[in-house]
């Protein structure tokens, strides 16, 4: 089953999506005003590699389908199956 993480398509979130595109087994698509990060394996994004500030980082997730957030702190955003 492919799980999804939704990120609002605004310029501030583009660096986060760019890092996610380079992750193995993660595909990025768009649905309406959202980027959709899809994977059947947990997603882990290192905050420092995105270069975004904390305010952007902590507001980037718009929704989840099949995932729950296992870690979302100053270091990383990591999902796991629900």
Short mmCIF file of N, CA, C and O in Angstrom, two decimals, residues 10-76:
data_model
loop_
_atom_site.label_atom_id
_atom_site.label_comp_id
_atom_site.label_asym_id
_atom_site.label_seq_id
_atom_site.Cartn_x
_atom_site.Cartn_y
_atom_site.Cartn_z
N UNK A 10 3.58 25.83 -1.86
CA UNK A 10 3.94 27.25 -1.74
C UNK A 10 5.46 27.32 -1.85
O UNK A 10 6.16 26.35 -1.57
N UNK A 11 6.00 28.47 -2.28
CA UNK A 11 7.45 28.57 -2.48
C UNK A 11 8.28 28.17 -1.26
O UNK A 11 9.36 27.59 -1.41
N UNK A 12 7.80 28.46 -0.08
CA UNK A 12 8.56 28.16 1.13
C UNK A 12 8.79 26.65 1.30
O UNK A 12 9.78 26.23 1.90
N UNK A 13 7.87 25.81 0.79
CA UNK A 13 7.97 24.37 0.97
C UNK A 13 8.73 23.65 -0.15
O UNK A 13 9.03 22.46 -0.02
N UNK A 14 9.07 24.35 -1.21
CA UNK A 14 9.75 23.73 -2.35
C UNK A 14 11.07 23.06 -1.94
O UNK A 14 11.35 21.95 -2.40
N UNK A 15 11.91 23.64 -1.06
CA UNK A 15 13.15 22.95 -0.67
C UNK A 15 12.89 21.61 0.04
O UNK A 15 13.67 20.67 -0.12
N UNK A 16 11.81 21.52 0.77
CA UNK A 16 11.47 20.26 1.46
C UNK A 16 11.12 19.20 0.43
O UNK A 16 11.59 18.06 0.49
N UNK A 17 10.32 19.58 -0.54
CA UNK A 17 9.90 18.65 -1.59
C UNK A 17 11.11 18.25 -2.45
O UNK A 17 11.23 17.09 -2.85
N UNK A 18 12.01 19.17 -2.69
CA UNK A 18 13.21 18.87 -3.48
C UNK A 18 14.05 17.79 -2.81
O UNK A 18 14.56 16.88 -3.47
N UNK A 19 14.20 17.88 -1.50
CA UNK A 19 14.95 16.85 -0.76
C UNK A 19 14.20 15.52 -0.82
O UNK A 19 14.80 14.47 -1.03
N UNK A 20 12.88 15.56 -0.68
CA UNK A 20 12.08 14.32 -0.72
C UNK A 20 12.19 13.63 -2.08
O UNK A 20 12.22 12.40 -2.15
N UNK A 21 12.28 14.42 -3.16
CA UNK A 21 12.41 13.85 -4.51
C UNK A 21 13.66 12.98 -4.65
O UNK A 21 13.68 12.04 -5.44
N UNK A 22 14.69 13.32 -3.90
CA UNK A 22 15.95 12.58 -4.00
C UNK A 22 15.98 11.34 -3.11
O UNK A 22 16.95 10.58 -3.15
N UNK A 23 14.95 11.14 -2.30
CA UNK A 23 14.92 9.97 -1.42
C UNK A 23 14.54 8.73 -2.23
O UNK A 23 13.66 8.79 -3.09
N UNK A 24 15.19 7.60 -1.92
CA UNK A 24 14.84 6.37 -2.64
C UNK A 24 13.40 5.96 -2.32
O UNK A 24 12.94 6.11 -1.19
N UNK A 25 12.72 5.48 -3.31
CA UNK A 25 11.36 4.96 -3.21
C UNK A 25 10.31 6.00 -2.83
O UNK A 25 9.24 5.66 -2.34
N UNK A 26 10.62 7.28 -3.01
CA UNK A 26 9.63 8.33 -2.79
C UNK A 26 9.32 8.97 -4.13
O UNK A 26 10.23 9.36 -4.86
N UNK A 27 8.05 9.04 -4.46
CA UNK A 27 7.64 9.75 -5.67
C UNK A 27 6.89 11.00 -5.25
O UNK A 27 6.22 11.02 -4.22
N UNK A 28 7.04 12.03 -6.03
CA UNK A 28 6.38 13.30 -5.75
C UNK A 28 5.44 13.61 -6.90
O UNK A 28 5.82 13.55 -8.07
N UNK A 29 4.21 13.91 -6.54
CA UNK A 29 3.20 14.26 -7.52
C UNK A 29 2.45 15.48 -6.99
O UNK A 29 2.82 16.02 -5.95
N UNK A 30 1.42 15.90 -7.70
CA UNK A 30 0.61 17.03 -7.24
C UNK A 30 -0.86 16.64 -7.29
O UNK A 30 -1.29 15.96 -8.22
N UNK A 31 -1.58 17.08 -6.29
CA UNK A 31 -3.03 16.94 -6.25
C UNK A 31 -3.58 18.28 -5.79
O UNK A 31 -3.31 18.69 -4.65
N UNK A 32 -4.29 18.95 -6.66
CA UNK A 32 -4.80 20.28 -6.30
C UNK A 32 -3.65 21.19 -5.88
O UNK A 32 -2.62 21.23 -6.55
N UNK A 33 -3.80 21.87 -4.74
CA UNK A 33 -2.75 22.79 -4.30
C UNK A 33 -1.67 22.13 -3.43
O UNK A 33 -0.97 22.80 -2.69
N UNK A 34 -1.53 20.81 -3.54
CA UNK A 34 -0.59 20.08 -2.68
C UNK A 34 0.42 19.29 -3.49
O UNK A 34 0.11 18.75 -4.54
N UNK A 35 1.63 19.19 -2.93
CA UNK A 35 2.58 18.18 -3.35
C UNK A 35 2.18 16.92 -2.59
O UNK A 35 1.79 17.00 -1.42
N UNK A 36 2.31 15.77 -3.23
CA UNK A 36 2.01 14.51 -2.57
C UNK A 36 3.28 13.66 -2.62
O UNK A 36 3.77 13.33 -3.70
N UNK A 37 3.81 13.34 -1.45
CA UNK A 37 4.98 12.48 -1.33
C UNK A 37 4.45 11.08 -1.07
O UNK A 37 3.79 10.85 -0.05
N UNK A 38 4.70 10.17 -1.99
CA UNK A 38 4.16 8.81 -1.89
C UNK A 38 5.28 7.80 -1.73
O UNK A 38 6.31 7.90 -2.39
N UNK A 39 5.04 6.82 -0.87
CA UNK A 39 6.00 5.75 -0.66
C UNK A 39 5.34 4.60 0.07
O UNK A 39 4.39 4.81 0.84
N UNK A 40 5.83 3.40 -0.16
CA UNK A 40 5.35 2.27 0.62
C UNK A 40 6.29 1.98 1.78
O UNK A 40 6.08 1.05 2.55
N UNK A 41 7.34 2.79 1.89
CA UNK A 41 8.29 2.69 3.01
C UNK A 41 8.31 4.01 3.75
O UNK A 41 8.01 5.05 3.17
N UNK A 42 8.66 4.01 5.02
CA UNK A 42 8.71 5.26 5.79
C UNK A 42 9.58 6.32 5.11
O UNK A 42 10.58 6.01 4.46
N UNK A 43 9.17 7.56 5.28
CA UNK A 43 9.89 8.71 4.72
C UNK A 43 10.63 9.40 5.85
O UNK A 43 10.09 9.60 6.93
N UNK A 44 11.88 9.77 5.61
CA UNK A 44 12.66 10.51 6.58
C UNK A 44 13.37 11.65 5.86
O UNK A 44 14.16 11.43 4.94
N UNK A 45 13.07 12.89 6.29
CA UNK A 45 13.65 14.08 5.67
C UNK A 45 14.45 14.82 6.73
O UNK A 45 13.93 15.16 7.80
N UNK A 46 15.71 15.07 6.43
CA UNK A 46 16.59 15.81 7.34
C UNK A 46 16.33 17.31 7.17
O UNK A 46 16.42 17.84 6.06
N UNK A 47 15.98 18.00 8.25
CA UNK A 47 15.64 19.41 8.16
C UNK A 47 16.81 20.25 7.65
O UNK A 47 16.63 21.14 6.82
N UNK A 48 17.99 19.99 8.13
CA UNK A 48 19.14 20.81 7.73
C UNK A 48 19.42 20.72 6.23
O UNK A 48 19.86 21.68 5.62
N UNK A 49 19.15 19.56 5.66
CA UNK A 49 19.39 19.41 4.22
C UNK A 49 18.40 20.23 3.39
O UNK A 49 18.67 20.53 2.23
N UNK A 50 17.28 20.61 3.97
CA UNK A 50 16.29 21.42 3.25
C UNK A 50 16.65 22.90 3.28
O UNK A 50 16.24 23.65 2.40
N UNK A 51 17.35 23.33 4.32
CA UNK A 51 17.71 24.73 4.46
C UNK A 51 16.58 25.63 4.91
O UNK A 51 16.73 26.85 4.93
N UNK A 52 15.44 25.05 5.29
CA UNK A 52 14.31 25.89 5.72
C UNK A 52 14.41 26.22 7.20
O UNK A 52 15.01 25.50 7.99
N UNK A 53 13.81 27.35 7.55
CA UNK A 53 13.77 27.77 8.95
C UNK A 53 12.73 26.97 9.70
O UNK A 53 11.85 26.34 9.11
N UNK A 54 12.82 27.03 11.02
CA UNK A 54 11.93 26.24 11.87
C UNK A 54 10.46 26.54 11.62
O UNK A 54 9.63 25.62 11.63
N UNK A 55 10.09 27.79 11.42
CA UNK A 55 8.68 28.14 11.22
C UNK A 55 8.12 27.45 9.98
O UNK A 55 6.98 26.96 10.00
N UNK A 56 8.89 27.38 8.92
CA UNK A 56 8.45 26.69 7.70
C UNK A 56 8.41 25.19 7.95
O UNK A 56 7.45 24.50 7.61
N UNK A 57 9.43 24.68 8.59
CA UNK A 57 9.54 23.25 8.87
C UNK A 57 8.33 22.73 9.65
O UNK A 57 7.74 21.72 9.29
N UNK A 58 7.97 23.43 10.70
CA UNK A 58 6.88 22.96 11.56
C UNK A 58 5.49 23.25 10.99
O UNK A 58 4.49 22.89 11.62
N UNK A 59 5.42 23.85 9.83
CA UNK A 59 4.12 24.08 9.21
C UNK A 59 3.99 23.42 7.84
O UNK A 59 3.01 23.65 7.13
N UNK A 60 4.92 22.57 7.47
CA UNK A 60 4.94 22.03 6.11
C UNK A 60 3.94 20.89 5.87
O UNK A 60 3.48 20.71 4.76
N UNK A 61 3.58 20.13 6.89
CA UNK A 61 2.70 18.98 6.69
C UNK A 61 1.25 19.46 6.64
O UNK A 61 0.75 20.07 7.58
N UNK A 62 0.57 19.15 5.52
CA UNK A 62 -0.83 19.52 5.37
C UNK A 62 -1.75 18.34 5.63
O UNK A 62 -2.92 18.53 5.94
N UNK A 63 -1.24 17.12 5.51
CA UNK A 63 -2.07 15.95 5.75
C UNK A 63 -1.31 14.67 5.56
O UNK A 63 -0.20 14.65 5.00
N UNK A 64 -1.91 13.59 6.03
CA UNK A 64 -1.31 12.26 5.95
C UNK A 64 -2.37 11.26 5.54
O UNK A 64 -3.53 11.38 5.94
N UNK A 65 -1.99 10.26 4.77
CA UNK A 65 -2.88 9.15 4.43
C UNK A 65 -2.07 7.86 4.58
O UNK A 65 -1.14 7.61 3.82
N UNK A 66 -2.37 7.10 5.61
CA UNK A 66 -1.67 5.85 5.86
C UNK A 66 -0.47 5.98 6.77
O UNK A 66 0.06 4.99 7.25
N UNK A 67 0.00 7.19 6.99
CA UNK A 67 1.16 7.42 7.85
C UNK A 67 0.73 8.00 9.19
O UNK A 67 -0.36 8.53 9.33
N UNK A 68 1.65 7.95 10.11
CA UNK A 68 1.61 8.78 11.30
C UNK A 68 3.00 9.36 11.43
O UNK A 68 3.97 8.82 10.89
N UNK A 69 3.12 10.47 12.11
CA UNK A 69 4.42 11.11 12.29
C UNK A 69 5.10 10.48 13.49
O UNK A 69 4.58 10.52 14.61
N UNK A 70 6.27 9.89 13.27
CA UNK A 70 7.04 9.26 14.33
C UNK A 70 8.05 10.24 14.93
O UNK A 70 8.42 10.12 16.09
N UNK A 71 8.50 11.19 14.12
CA UNK A 71 9.46 12.20 14.57
C UNK A 71 9.24 13.46 13.76
O UNK A 71 9.11 13.40 12.54
N UNK A 72 9.18 14.58 14.44
CA UNK A 72 9.08 15.88 13.75
C UNK A 72 9.66 16.90 14.70
O UNK A 72 8.98 17.51 15.50
N UNK A 73 10.96 17.05 14.63
CA UNK A 73 11.66 17.95 15.52
C UNK A 73 12.67 18.76 14.71
O UNK A 73 12.62 18.77 13.49
N UNK A 74 13.57 19.45 15.39
CA UNK A 74 14.53 20.32 14.71
C UNK A 74 15.49 19.56 13.80
O UNK A 74 16.14 20.15 12.96
N UNK A 75 15.52 18.24 13.94
CA UNK A 75 16.45 17.42 13.15
C UNK A 75 15.81 16.76 11.93
O UNK A 75 16.42 16.71 10.87
N UNK A 76 14.61 16.22 12.10
CA UNK A 76 14.04 15.41 11.01
C UNK A 76 12.52 15.32 11.10
O UNK A 76 11.93 15.51 12.16
#
